[in-house]
Amino acid sequence: MRAVLDTNVVVSALLFRAGRRDWLRAAWQRGRLVALVTRETTGELLRVLEYPKFRLSPEDRRELLADFLPHAEIVAPAKKLAKLPACRDPADTMFLHAAAAGRAEALVTGDEDLLALARLTDFAILSPGALRQRLGA
């Protein structure tokens, strides 16, 4: 499955290896899931991994990114932006555009602002739990 994973979903899978998102890491490592990323979504991931609350050294961040980015596919921005529903949080729009440009099957998020748009896009907008069910993970 080709999917855009929002930053919080990726961070949870990377940082909490014995947590409730560890199946997600296994899914992208085994090729059951191709995570679609853009320059913008990757930039946000880099920024979030630098949050002081995570206490990650530069080497820690490199290792985490090495566990994710080689399994991801880079999506170029669309020359013409797709007509997408307006999101209550403009900062989340980058995930919608990434999903449209990458022809994703799904956008995976725990963000209520994005989940509220679930029936308004050509791609599914799923919670991590719904994705897990679809993958049978």
N, CA, C and O atoms as a GROMACS GRO file, in nm:
protein
  548
    1MET      N    1   0.084  -0.118   0.000
    1MET     CA    2   0.000   0.000   0.000
    1MET      C    3   0.089   0.125   0.000
    1MET      O    4   0.187   0.132   0.074
    2ARG      N    5   0.053   0.219  -0.082
    2ARG     CA    6   0.122   0.348  -0.088
    2ARG      C    7   0.046   0.444   0.001
    2ARG      O    8  -0.074   0.467  -0.018
    3ALA      N    9   0.116   0.501   0.100
    3ALA     CA   10   0.048   0.588   0.196
    3ALA      C   11   0.138   0.700   0.244
    3ALA      O   12   0.260   0.684   0.257
    4VAL      N   13   0.077   0.812   0.271
    4VAL     CA   14   0.144   0.922   0.339
    4VAL      C   15   0.117   0.902   0.487
    4VAL      O   16   0.003   0.882   0.529
    5LEU      N   17   0.222   0.907   0.566
    5LEU     CA   18   0.210   0.894   0.711
    5LEU      C   19   0.237   1.031   0.772
    5LEU      O   20   0.341   1.092   0.744
    6ASP      N   21   0.146   1.080   0.854
    6ASP     CA   22   0.174   1.211   0.911
    6ASP      C   23   0.289   1.199   1.011
    6ASP      O   24   0.324   1.090   1.056
    7THR      N   25   0.347   1.311   1.045
    7THR     CA   26   0.468   1.315   1.126
    7THR      C   27   0.452   1.244   1.259
    7THR      O   28   0.541   1.170   1.301
    8ASN      N   29   0.340   1.264   1.326
    8ASN     CA   30   0.322   1.201   1.457
    8ASN      C   31   0.318   1.049   1.446
    8ASN      O   32   0.366   0.979   1.535
    9VAL      N   33   0.263   0.998   1.340
    9VAL     CA   34   0.257   0.854   1.319
    9VAL      C   35   0.399   0.798   1.299
    9VAL      O   36   0.434   0.696   1.358
   10VAL      N   37   0.478   0.865   1.217
   10VAL     CA   38   0.616   0.821   1.192
   10VAL      C   39   0.698   0.829   1.320
   10VAL      O   40   0.770   0.735   1.354
   11VAL      N   41   0.687   0.940   1.390
   11VAL     CA   42   0.764   0.959   1.513
   11VAL      C   43   0.729   0.851   1.615
   11VAL      O   44   0.818   0.796   1.680
   12SER      N   45   0.601   0.821   1.630
   12SER     CA   46   0.560   0.716   1.724
   12SER      C   47   0.620   0.581   1.686
   12SER      O   48   0.667   0.507   1.772
   13ALA      N   49   0.619   0.550   1.557
   13ALA     CA   50   0.674   0.422   1.512
   13ALA      C   51   0.825   0.416   1.532
   13ALA      O   52   0.879   0.311   1.564
   14LEU      N   53   0.892   0.528   1.513
   14LEU     CA   54   1.037   0.530   1.525
   14LEU      C   55   1.086   0.531   1.670
   14LEU      O   56   1.181   0.461   1.705
   15LEU      N   57   1.021   0.610   1.752
   15LEU     CA   58   1.071   0.630   1.888
   15LEU      C   59   1.027   0.525   1.988
   15LEU      O   60   1.099   0.494   2.082
   16PHE      N   61   0.910   0.470   1.968
   16PHE     CA   62   0.856   0.378   2.067
   16PHE      C   63   0.852   0.238   2.009
   16PHE      O   64   0.746   0.187   1.972
   17ARG      N   65   0.968   0.177   2.001
   17ARG     CA   66   0.984   0.049   1.932
   17ARG      C   67   0.901  -0.062   1.994
   17ARG      O   68   0.859  -0.154   1.923
   18ALA      N   69   0.879  -0.057   2.122
   18ALA     CA   70   0.796  -0.161   2.185
   18ALA      C   71   0.654  -0.109   2.206
   18ALA      O   72   0.577  -0.166   2.283
   19GLY      N   73   0.621  -0.001   2.138
   19GLY     CA   74   0.491   0.062   2.158
   19GLY      C   75   0.385   0.010   2.063
   19GLY      O   76   0.403  -0.090   1.993
   20ARG      N   77   0.275   0.080   2.063
   20ARG     CA   78   0.159   0.035   1.985
   20ARG      C   79   0.173   0.058   1.835
   20ARG      O   80   0.087   0.015   1.758
   21ARG      N   81   0.279   0.126   1.791
   21ARG     CA   82   0.302   0.149   1.647
   21ARG      C   83   0.419   0.067   1.592
   21ARG      O   84   0.461   0.089   1.478
   22ASP      N   85   0.472  -0.027   1.670
   22ASP     CA   86   0.586  -0.105   1.622
   22ASP      C   87   0.551  -0.188   1.499
   22ASP      O   88   0.639  -0.216   1.417
   23TRP      N   89   0.427  -0.228   1.483
   23TRP     CA   90   0.383  -0.303   1.365
   23TRP      C   91   0.400  -0.219   1.238
   23TRP      O   92   0.423  -0.273   1.129
   24LEU      N   93   0.389  -0.088   1.252
   24LEU     CA   94   0.400   0.002   1.137
   24LEU      C   95   0.543   0.000   1.083
   24LEU      O   96   0.563  -0.005   0.962
   25ARG      N   97   0.639   0.005   1.171
   25ARG     CA   98   0.779  -0.002   1.130
   25ARG      C   99   0.803  -0.134   1.055
   25ARG      O  100   0.868  -0.135   0.951
   26ALA      N  101   0.752  -0.243   1.108
   26ALA     CA  102   0.767  -0.373   1.042
   26ALA      C  103   0.702  -0.371   0.905
   26ALA      O  104   0.754  -0.431   0.811
   27ALA      N  105   0.589  -0.303   0.891
   27ALA     CA  106   0.518  -0.297   0.762
   27ALA      C  107   0.602  -0.226   0.657
   27ALA      O  108   0.609  -0.273   0.543
   28TRP      N  109   0.667  -0.115   0.691
   28TRP     CA  110   0.747  -0.048   0.589
   28TRP      C  111   0.879  -0.122   0.566
   28TRP      O  112   0.930  -0.122   0.455
   29GLN      N  113   0.933  -0.185   0.668
   29GLN     CA  114   1.057  -0.260   0.650
   29GLN      C  115   1.036  -0.383   0.560
   29GLN      O  116   1.126  -0.420   0.484
   30ARG      N  117   0.921  -0.444   0.570
   30ARG     CA  118   0.892  -0.564   0.491
   30ARG      C  119   0.831  -0.532   0.354
   30ARG      O  120   0.801  -0.622   0.276
   31GLY      N  121   0.813  -0.404   0.326
   31GLY     CA  122   0.761  -0.364   0.196
   31GLY      C  123   0.610  -0.376   0.182
   31GLY      O  124   0.558  -0.366   0.072
   32ARG      N  125   0.540  -0.398   0.292
   32ARG     CA  126   0.394  -0.405   0.286
   32ARG      C  127   0.333  -0.265   0.277
   32ARG      O  128   0.216  -0.248   0.244
   33LEU      N  129   0.415  -0.166   0.308
   33LEU     CA  130   0.373  -0.027   0.307
   33LEU      C  131   0.485   0.056   0.248
   33LEU      O  132   0.600   0.046   0.291
   34VAL      N  133   0.452   0.138   0.150
   34VAL     CA  134   0.548   0.233   0.096
   34VAL      C  135   0.506   0.370   0.145
   34VAL      O  136   0.401   0.422   0.107
   35ALA      N  137   0.589   0.428   0.230
   35ALA     CA  138   0.560   0.561   0.283
   35ALA      C  139   0.600   0.664   0.178
   35ALA      O  140   0.712   0.660   0.126
   36LEU      N  141   0.511   0.754   0.148
   36LEU     CA  142   0.537   0.861   0.052
   36LEU      C  143   0.575   0.987   0.128
   36LEU      O  144   0.506   1.028   0.222
   37VAL      N  145   0.684   1.048   0.088
   37VAL     CA  146   0.732   1.169   0.154
   37VAL      C  147   0.760   1.277   0.051
   37VAL      O  148   0.788   1.249  -0.065
   38THR      N  149   0.752   1.400   0.096
   38THR     CA  150   0.790   1.514   0.014
   38THR      C  151   0.900   1.589   0.090
   38THR      O  152   0.929   1.558   0.205
   39ARG      N  153   0.958   1.683   0.024
   39ARG     CA  154   1.059   1.767   0.091
   39ARG      C  155   0.996   1.832   0.215
   39ARG      O  156   1.060   1.841   0.320
   40GLU      N  157   0.874   1.876   0.202
   40GLU     CA  158   0.807   1.946   0.312
   40GLU      C  159   0.778   1.852   0.430
   40GLU      O  160   0.802   1.887   0.546
   41THR      N  161   0.725   1.733   0.402
   41THR     CA  162   0.693   1.642   0.512
   41THR      C  163   0.820   1.588   0.577
   41THR      O  164   0.823   1.565   0.698
   42THR      N  165   0.924   1.568   0.498
   42THR     CA  166   1.052   1.524   0.555
   42THR      C  167   1.113   1.634   0.640
   42THR      O  168   1.170   1.606   0.745
   43GLY      N  169   1.101   1.757   0.595
   43GLY     CA  170   1.150   1.870   0.675
   43GLY      C  171   1.082   1.878   0.810
   43GLY      O  172   1.145   1.905   0.912
   44GLU      N  173   0.952   1.855   0.810
   44GLU     CA  174   0.881   1.857   0.938
   44GLU      C  175   0.928   1.743   1.028
   44GLU      O  176   0.946   1.763   1.148
   45LEU      N  177   0.948   1.625   0.972
   45LEU     CA  178   0.998   1.513   1.050
   45LEU      C  179   1.133   1.546   1.112
   45LEU      O  180   1.155   1.520   1.231
   46LEU      N  181   1.222   1.602   1.035
   46LEU     CA  182   1.353   1.642   1.087
   46LEU      C  183   1.339   1.741   1.202
   46LEU      O  184   1.407   1.730   1.304
   47ARG      N  185   1.251   1.837   1.184
   47ARG     CA  186   1.230   1.940   1.286
   47ARG      C  187   1.175   1.879   1.415
   47ARG      O  188   1.220   1.913   1.524
   48VAL      N  189   1.079   1.790   1.402
   48VAL     CA  190   1.017   1.729   1.520
   48VAL      C  191   1.116   1.640   1.594
   48VAL      O  192   1.117   1.637   1.718
   49LEU      N  193   1.199   1.568   1.521
   49LEU     CA  194   1.297   1.482   1.588
   49LEU      C  195   1.401   1.562   1.667
   49LEU      O  196   1.471   1.507   1.752
   50GLU      N  197   1.410   1.692   1.640
   50GLU     CA  198   1.501   1.779   1.716
   50GLU      C  199   1.437   1.837   1.842
   50GLU      O  200   1.505   1.907   1.917
   51TYR      N  201   1.311   1.809   1.866
   51TYR     CA  202   1.247   1.862   1.988
   51TYR      C  203   1.326   1.818   2.110
   51TYR      O  204   1.362   1.701   2.122
   52PRO      N  205   1.354   1.910   2.201
   52PRO     CA  206   1.430   1.876   2.322
   52PRO      C  207   1.366   1.764   2.405
   52PRO      O  208   1.437   1.687   2.470
   53LYS      N  209   1.234   1.754   2.403
   53LYS     CA  210   1.168   1.652   2.485
   53LYS      C  211   1.208   1.510   2.446
   53LYS      O  212   1.197   1.418   2.528
   54PHE      N  213   1.255   1.489   2.323
   54PHE     CA  214   1.296   1.356   2.280
   54PHE      C  215   1.440   1.323   2.319
   54PHE      O  216   1.478   1.206   2.323
   55ARG      N  217   1.518   1.425   2.349
   55ARG     CA  218   1.657   1.406   2.393
   55ARG      C  219   1.738   1.317   2.297
   55ARG      O  220   1.808   1.226   2.339
   56LEU      N  221   1.725   1.346   2.169
   56LEU     CA  222   1.794   1.268   2.067
   56LEU      C  223   1.922   1.339   2.024
   56LEU      O  224   1.920   1.458   1.993
   57SER      N  225   2.030   1.266   2.022
   57SER     CA  226   2.156   1.321   1.972
   57SER      C  227   2.148   1.323   1.818
   57SER      O  228   2.062   1.259   1.760
   58PRO      N  229   2.238   1.396   1.755
   58PRO     CA  230   2.241   1.393   1.608
   58PRO      C  231   2.256   1.250   1.555
   58PRO      O  232   2.195   1.214   1.455
   59GLU      N  233   2.337   1.169   1.622
   59GLU     CA  234   2.354   1.029   1.579
   59GLU      C  235   2.224   0.951   1.595
   59GLU      O  236   2.189   0.872   1.508
   60ASP      N  237   2.152   0.973   1.705
   60ASP     CA  238   2.021   0.907   1.725
   60ASP      C  239   1.926   0.943   1.612
   60ASP      O  240   1.857   0.856   1.558
   61ARG      N  241   1.922   1.071   1.577
   61ARG     CA  242   1.833   1.115   1.470
   61ARG      C  243   1.871   1.051   1.336
   61ARG      O  244   1.784   1.008   1.260
   62ARG      N  245   2.001   1.044   1.308
   62ARG     CA  246   2.047   0.980   1.184
   62ARG      C  247   2.004   0.833   1.179
   62ARG      O  248   1.959   0.784   1.076
   63GLU      N  249   2.018   0.763   1.292
   63GLU     CA  250   1.979   0.622   1.297
   63GLU      C  251   1.829   0.605   1.275
   63GLU      O  252   1.786   0.514   1.204
   64LEU      N  253   1.750   0.691   1.336
   64LEU     CA  254   1.605   0.682   1.318
   64LEU      C  255   1.566   0.709   1.173
   64LEU      O  256   1.485   0.637   1.116
   65LEU      N  257   1.624   0.811   1.115
   65LEU     CA  258   1.595   0.843   0.976
   65LEU      C  259   1.640   0.731   0.883
   65LEU      O  260   1.576   0.703   0.782
   66ALA      N  261   1.752   0.666   0.916
   66ALA     CA  262   1.801   0.554   0.835
   66ALA      C  263   1.709   0.434   0.845
   66ALA      O  264   1.714   0.345   0.761
   67ASP      N  265   1.626   0.430   0.947
   67ASP     CA  266   1.530   0.322   0.962
   67ASP      C  267   1.398   0.351   0.888
   67ASP      O  268   1.313   0.264   0.874
   68PHE      N  269   1.384   0.473   0.842
   68PHE     CA  270   1.260   0.511   0.775
   68PHE      C  271   1.281   0.551   0.628
   68PHE      O  272   1.218   0.495   0.539
   69LEU      N  273   1.368   0.647   0.605
   69LEU     CA  274   1.378   0.708   0.472
   69LEU      C  275   1.417   0.610   0.360
   69LEU      O  276   1.367   0.626   0.248
   70PRO      N  277   1.502   0.510   0.383
   70PRO     CA  278   1.530   0.417   0.274
   70PRO      C  279   1.409   0.337   0.228
   70PRO      O  280   1.408   0.282   0.118
   71HIS      N  281   1.307   0.330   0.312
   71HIS     CA  282   1.185   0.256   0.278
   71HIS      C  283   1.078   0.348   0.221
   71HIS      O  284   0.969   0.302   0.186
   72ALA      N  285   1.108   0.476   0.211
   72ALA     CA  286   1.011   0.575   0.164
   72ALA      C  287   1.036   0.609   0.018
   72ALA      O  288   1.147   0.592  -0.034
   73GLU      N  289   0.932   0.657  -0.046
   73GLU     CA  290   0.942   0.704  -0.185
   73GLU      C  291   0.922   0.855  -0.184
   73GLU      O  292   0.825   0.906  -0.127
   74ILE      N  293   1.013   0.924  -0.248
   74ILE     CA  294   1.004   1.070  -0.255
   74ILE      C  295   0.905   1.108  -0.364
   74ILE      O  296   0.912   1.060  -0.477
   75VAL      N  297   0.814   1.195  -0.328
   75VAL     CA  298   0.711   1.243  -0.419
   75VAL      C  299   0.743   1.388  -0.455
   75VAL      O  300   0.764   1.472  -0.368
   76ALA      N  301   0.748   1.414  -0.583
   76ALA     CA  302   0.770   1.552  -0.629
   76ALA      C  303   0.639   1.629  -0.616
   76ALA      O  304   0.532   1.574  -0.637
   77PRO      N  305   0.649   1.756  -0.582
   77PRO     CA  306   0.528   1.836  -0.575
   77PRO      C  307   0.458   1.842  -0.710
   77PRO      O  308   0.523   1.846  -0.814
   78ALA      N  309   0.328   1.842  -0.707
   78ALA     CA  310   0.252   1.850  -0.832
   78ALA      C  311   0.270   1.988  -0.893
   78ALA      O  312   0.275   2.088  -0.822
   79LYS      N  313   0.281   1.992  -1.025
   79LYS     CA  314   0.294   2.121  -1.092
   79LYS      C  315   0.167   2.203  -1.074
   79LYS      O  316   0.170   2.325  -1.063
   80LYS      N  317   0.056   2.132  -1.073
   80LYS     CA  318  -0.073   2.197  -1.048
   80LYS      C  319  -0.132   2.130  -0.925
   80LYS      O  320  -0.153   2.009  -0.925
   81LEU      N  321  -0.158   2.207  -0.822
   81LEU     CA  322  -0.210   2.151  -0.698
   81LEU      C  323  -0.350   2.095  -0.720
   81LEU      O  324  -0.436   2.157  -0.782
   82ALA      N  325  -0.369   1.977  -0.666
   82ALA     CA  326  -0.500   1.912  -0.675
   82ALA      C  327  -0.602   1.991  -0.594
   82ALA      O  328  -0.568   2.054  -0.494
   83LYS      N  329  -0.725   1.985  -0.639
   83LYS     CA  330  -0.833   2.048  -0.562
   83LYS      C  331  -0.863   1.955  -0.445
   83LYS      O  332  -0.910   1.843  -0.462
   84LEU      N  333  -0.836   2.005  -0.327
   84LEU     CA  334  -0.853   1.926  -0.206
   84LEU      C  335  -0.940   2.003  -0.108
   84LEU      O  336  -0.947   2.126  -0.115
   85PRO      N  337  -1.006   1.933  -0.018
   85PRO     CA  338  -1.088   2.002   0.081
   85PRO      C  339  -1.001   2.087   0.173
   85PRO      O  340  -0.884   2.055   0.198
   86ALA      N  341  -1.058   2.194   0.222
   86ALA     CA  342  -0.986   2.281   0.315
   86ALA      C  343  -0.973   2.211   0.450
   86ALA      O  344  -1.068   2.152   0.501
   87CYS      N  345  -0.856   2.221   0.505
   87CYS     CA  346  -0.830   2.161   0.636
   87CYS      C  347  -0.835   2.272   0.741
   87CYS      O  348  -0.790   2.384   0.718
   88ARG      N  349  -0.892   2.239   0.856
   88ARG     CA  350  -0.901   2.337   0.965
   88ARG      C  351  -0.764   2.387   1.008
   88ARG      O  352  -0.749   2.502   1.048
   89ASP      N  353  -0.663   2.300   1.000
   89ASP     CA  354  -0.527   2.339   1.035
   89ASP      C  355  -0.445   2.348   0.906
   89ASP      O  356  -0.410   2.245   0.849
   90PRO      N  357  -0.414   2.468   0.861
   90PRO     CA  358  -0.341   2.484   0.736
   90PRO      C  359  -0.206   2.410   0.734
   90PRO      O  360  -0.158   2.374   0.627
   91ALA      N  361  -0.146   2.387   0.849
   91ALA     CA  362  -0.017   2.316   0.855
   91ALA      C  363  -0.032   2.170   0.809
   91ALA      O  364   0.067   2.108   0.770
   92ASP      N  365  -0.152   2.116   0.814
   92ASP     CA  366  -0.175   1.977   0.772
   92ASP      C  367  -0.195   1.962   0.622
   92ASP      O  368  -0.197   1.850   0.571
   93THR      N  369  -0.211   2.072   0.553
   93THR     CA  370  -0.237   2.069   0.409
   93THR      C  371  -0.125   1.997   0.334
   93THR      O  372  -0.150   1.934   0.231
   94MET      N  373  -0.002   2.005   0.384
   94MET     CA  374   0.110   1.941   0.314
   94MET      C  375   0.089   1.791   0.300
   94MET      O  376   0.133   1.731   0.202
   95PHE      N  377   0.022   1.728   0.398
   95PHE     CA  378  -0.002   1.584   0.391
   95PHE      C  379  -0.108   1.551   0.285
   95PHE      O  380  -0.097   1.450   0.215
   96LEU      N  381  -0.208   1.635   0.273
   96LEU     CA  382  -0.309   1.617   0.169
   96LEU      C  383  -0.245   1.629   0.030
   96LEU      O  384  -0.271   1.547  -0.058
   97HIS      N  385  -0.162   1.730   0.013
   97HIS     CA  386  -0.096   1.751  -0.117
   97HIS      C  387   0.000   1.637  -0.148
   97HIS      O  388   0.010   1.595  -0.263
   98ALA      N  389   0.071   1.588  -0.048
   98ALA     CA  390   0.162   1.474  -0.069
   98ALA      C  391   0.084   1.352  -0.114
   98ALA      O  392   0.126   1.281  -0.206
   99ALA      N  393  -0.029   1.326  -0.051
   99ALA     CA  394  -0.110   1.209  -0.087
   99ALA      C  395  -0.163   1.222  -0.229
   99ALA      O  396  -0.162   1.125  -0.305
  100ALA      N  397  -0.209   1.340  -0.265
  100ALA     CA  398  -0.262   1.361  -0.401
  100ALA      C  399  -0.149   1.350  -0.504
  100ALA      O  400  -0.166   1.282  -0.606
  101ALA      N  401  -0.036   1.414  -0.479
  101ALA     CA  402   0.074   1.413  -0.576
  101ALA      C  403   0.134   1.273  -0.591
  101ALA      O  404   0.178   1.236  -0.700
  102GLY      N  405   0.135   1.195  -0.483
  102GLY     CA  406   0.193   1.062  -0.488
  102GLY      C  407   0.095   0.953  -0.524
  102GLY      O  408   0.129   0.834  -0.525
  103ARG      N  409  -0.027   0.993  -0.553
  103ARG     CA  410  -0.133   0.896  -0.584
  103ARG      C  411  -0.142   0.789  -0.476
  103ARG      O  412  -0.147   0.669  -0.502
  104ALA      N  413  -0.143   0.838  -0.354
  104ALA     CA  414  -0.150   0.749  -0.237
  104ALA      C  415  -0.285   0.680  -0.230
  104ALA      O  416  -0.388   0.733  -0.273
  105GLU      N  417  -0.282   0.562  -0.176
  105GLU     CA  418  -0.407   0.493  -0.144
  105GLU      C  419  -0.464   0.547  -0.015
  105GLU      O  420  -0.586   0.544   0.007
  106ALA      N  421  -0.375   0.597   0.072
  106ALA     CA  422  -0.421   0.644   0.202
  106ALA      C  423  -0.329   0.750   0.259
  106ALA      O  424  -0.211   0.758   0.227
  107LEU      N  425  -0.387   0.831   0.344
  107LEU     CA  426  -0.317   0.923   0.432
  107LEU      C  427  -0.345   0.872   0.572
  107LEU      O  428  -0.461   0.858   0.611
  108VAL      N  429  -0.240   0.843   0.648
  108VAL     CA  430  -0.256   0.783   0.780
  108VAL      C  431  -0.223   0.886   0.886
  108VAL      O  432  -0.115   0.945   0.885
  109THR      N  433  -0.318   0.907   0.976
  109THR     CA  434  -0.305   1.014   1.074
  109THR      C  435  -0.390   0.986   1.197
  109THR      O  436  -0.488   0.913   1.192
  110GLY      N  437  -0.350   1.046   1.304
  110GLY     CA  438  -0.433   1.047   1.424
  110GLY      C  439  -0.493   1.185   1.446
  110GLY      O  440  -0.562   1.208   1.545
  111ASP      N  441  -0.467   1.276   1.355
  111ASP     CA  442  -0.509   1.415   1.365
  111ASP      C  443  -0.657   1.428   1.326
  111ASP      O  444  -0.696   1.397   1.214
  112GLU      N  445  -0.736   1.474   1.418
  112GLU     CA  446  -0.880   1.489   1.395
  112GLU      C  447  -0.911   1.585   1.281
  112GLU      O  448  -1.011   1.568   1.211
  113ASP      N  449  -0.827   1.687   1.262
  113ASP     CA  450  -0.850   1.782   1.153
  113ASP      C  451  -0.842   1.713   1.017
  113ASP      O  452  -0.917   1.746   0.926
  114LEU      N  453  -0.752   1.617   1.004
  114LEU     CA  454  -0.741   1.541   0.880
  114LEU      C  455  -0.845   1.430   0.873
  114LEU      O  456  -0.906   1.409   0.768
  115LEU      N  457  -0.867   1.360   0.982
  115LEU     CA  458  -0.966   1.252   0.983
  115LEU      C  459  -1.105   1.303   0.948
  115LEU      O  460  -1.187   1.229   0.893
  116ALA      N  461  -1.133   1.428   0.981
  116ALA     CA  462  -1.264   1.487   0.950
  116ALA      C  463  -1.288   1.497   0.799
  116ALA      O  464  -1.402   1.513   0.755
  117LEU      N  465  -1.182   1.488   0.720
  117LEU     CA  466  -1.193   1.499   0.574
  117LEU      C  467  -1.201   1.364   0.505
  117LEU      O  468  -1.191   1.355   0.383
  118ALA      N  469  -1.218   1.258   0.583
  118ALA     CA  470  -1.207   1.120   0.533
  118ALA      C  471  -1.290   1.090   0.410
  118ALA      O  472  -1.244   1.013   0.326
  119ARG      N  473  -1.404   1.144   0.395
  119ARG     CA  474  -1.489   1.109   0.279
  119ARG      C  475  -1.485   1.214   0.169
  119ARG      O  476  -1.566   1.213   0.077
  120LEU      N  477  -1.389   1.306   0.179
  120LEU     CA  478  -1.386   1.417   0.085
  120LEU      C  479  -1.268   1.412  -0.012
  120LEU      O  480  -1.246   1.507  -0.088
  121THR      N  481  -1.192   1.304  -0.010
  121THR     CA  482  -1.074   1.293  -0.097
  121THR      C  483  -1.081   1.164  -0.179
  121THR      O  484  -1.157   1.072  -0.148
  122ASP      N  485  -1.000   1.159  -0.284
  122ASP     CA  486  -0.992   1.038  -0.366
  122ASP      C  487  -0.916   0.926  -0.296
  122ASP      O  488  -0.930   0.809  -0.332
  123PHE      N  489  -0.837   0.960  -0.198
  123PHE     CA  490  -0.761   0.862  -0.120
  123PHE      C  491  -0.826   0.849   0.018
  123PHE      O  492  -0.894   0.940   0.066
  124ALA      N  493  -0.806   0.735   0.080
  124ALA     CA  494  -0.860   0.713   0.214
  124ALA      C  495  -0.780   0.795   0.315
  124ALA      O  496  -0.660   0.814   0.300
  125ILE      N  497  -0.847   0.843   0.416
  125ILE     CA  498  -0.780   0.905   0.530
  125ILE      C  499  -0.811   0.815   0.648
  125ILE      O  500  -0.926   0.805   0.693
  126LEU      N  501  -0.706   0.750   0.699
  126LEU     CA  502  -0.723   0.644   0.797
  126LEU      C  503  -0.648   0.673   0.926
  126LEU      O  504  -0.544   0.739   0.926
  127SER      N  505  -0.702   0.624   1.034
  127SER     CA  506  -0.628   0.622   1.160
  127SER      C  507  -0.525   0.510   1.149
  127SER      O  508  -0.540   0.421   1.065
  128PRO      N  509  -0.421   0.512   1.231
  128PRO     CA  510  -0.327   0.400   1.229
  128PRO      C  511  -0.394   0.266   1.254
  128PRO      O  512  -0.356   0.166   1.194
  129GLY      N  513  -0.493   0.262   1.342
  129GLY     CA  514  -0.565   0.137   1.368
  129GLY      C  515  -0.638   0.086   1.246
  129GLY      O  516  -0.638  -0.034   1.219
  130ALA      N  517  -0.700   0.176   1.170
  130ALA     CA  518  -0.771   0.134   1.047
  130ALA      C  519  -0.672   0.083   0.943
  130ALA      O  520  -0.700  -0.013   0.871
  131LEU      N  521  -0.556   0.147   0.934
  131LEU     CA  522  -0.452   0.099   0.843
  131LEU      C  523  -0.406  -0.041   0.885
  131LEU      O  524  -0.389  -0.129   0.801
  132ARG      N  525  -0.388  -0.061   1.012
  132ARG     CA  526  -0.345  -0.191   1.061
  132ARG      C  527  -0.445  -0.300   1.022
  132ARG      O  528  -0.406  -0.410   0.981
  133GLN      N  529  -0.573  -0.269   1.033
  133GLN     CA  530  -0.675  -0.366   0.992
  133GLN      C  531  -0.665  -0.395   0.843
  133GLN      O  532  -0.674  -0.511   0.801
  134ARG      N  533  -0.648  -0.290   0.762
  134ARG     CA  534  -0.639  -0.310   0.617
  134ARG      C  535  -0.518  -0.395   0.578
  134ARG      O  536  -0.525  -0.476   0.486
  135LEU      N  537  -0.409  -0.375   0.650
  135LEU     CA  538  -0.287  -0.451   0.619
  135LEU      C  539  -0.288  -0.590   0.682
  135LEU      O  540  -0.207  -0.676   0.648
  136GLY      N  541  -0.380  -0.609   0.775
  136GLY     CA  542  -0.382  -0.737   0.845
  136GLY      C  543  -0.260  -0.755   0.934
  136GLY      O  544  -0.214  -0.867   0.956
  137ALA      N  545  -0.208  -0.644   0.983
  137ALA     CA  546  -0.085  -0.648   1.066
  137ALA      C  547  -0.117  -0.670   1.212
  137ALA      O  548  -0.025  -0.675   1.294
   0.00000   0.00000   0.00000
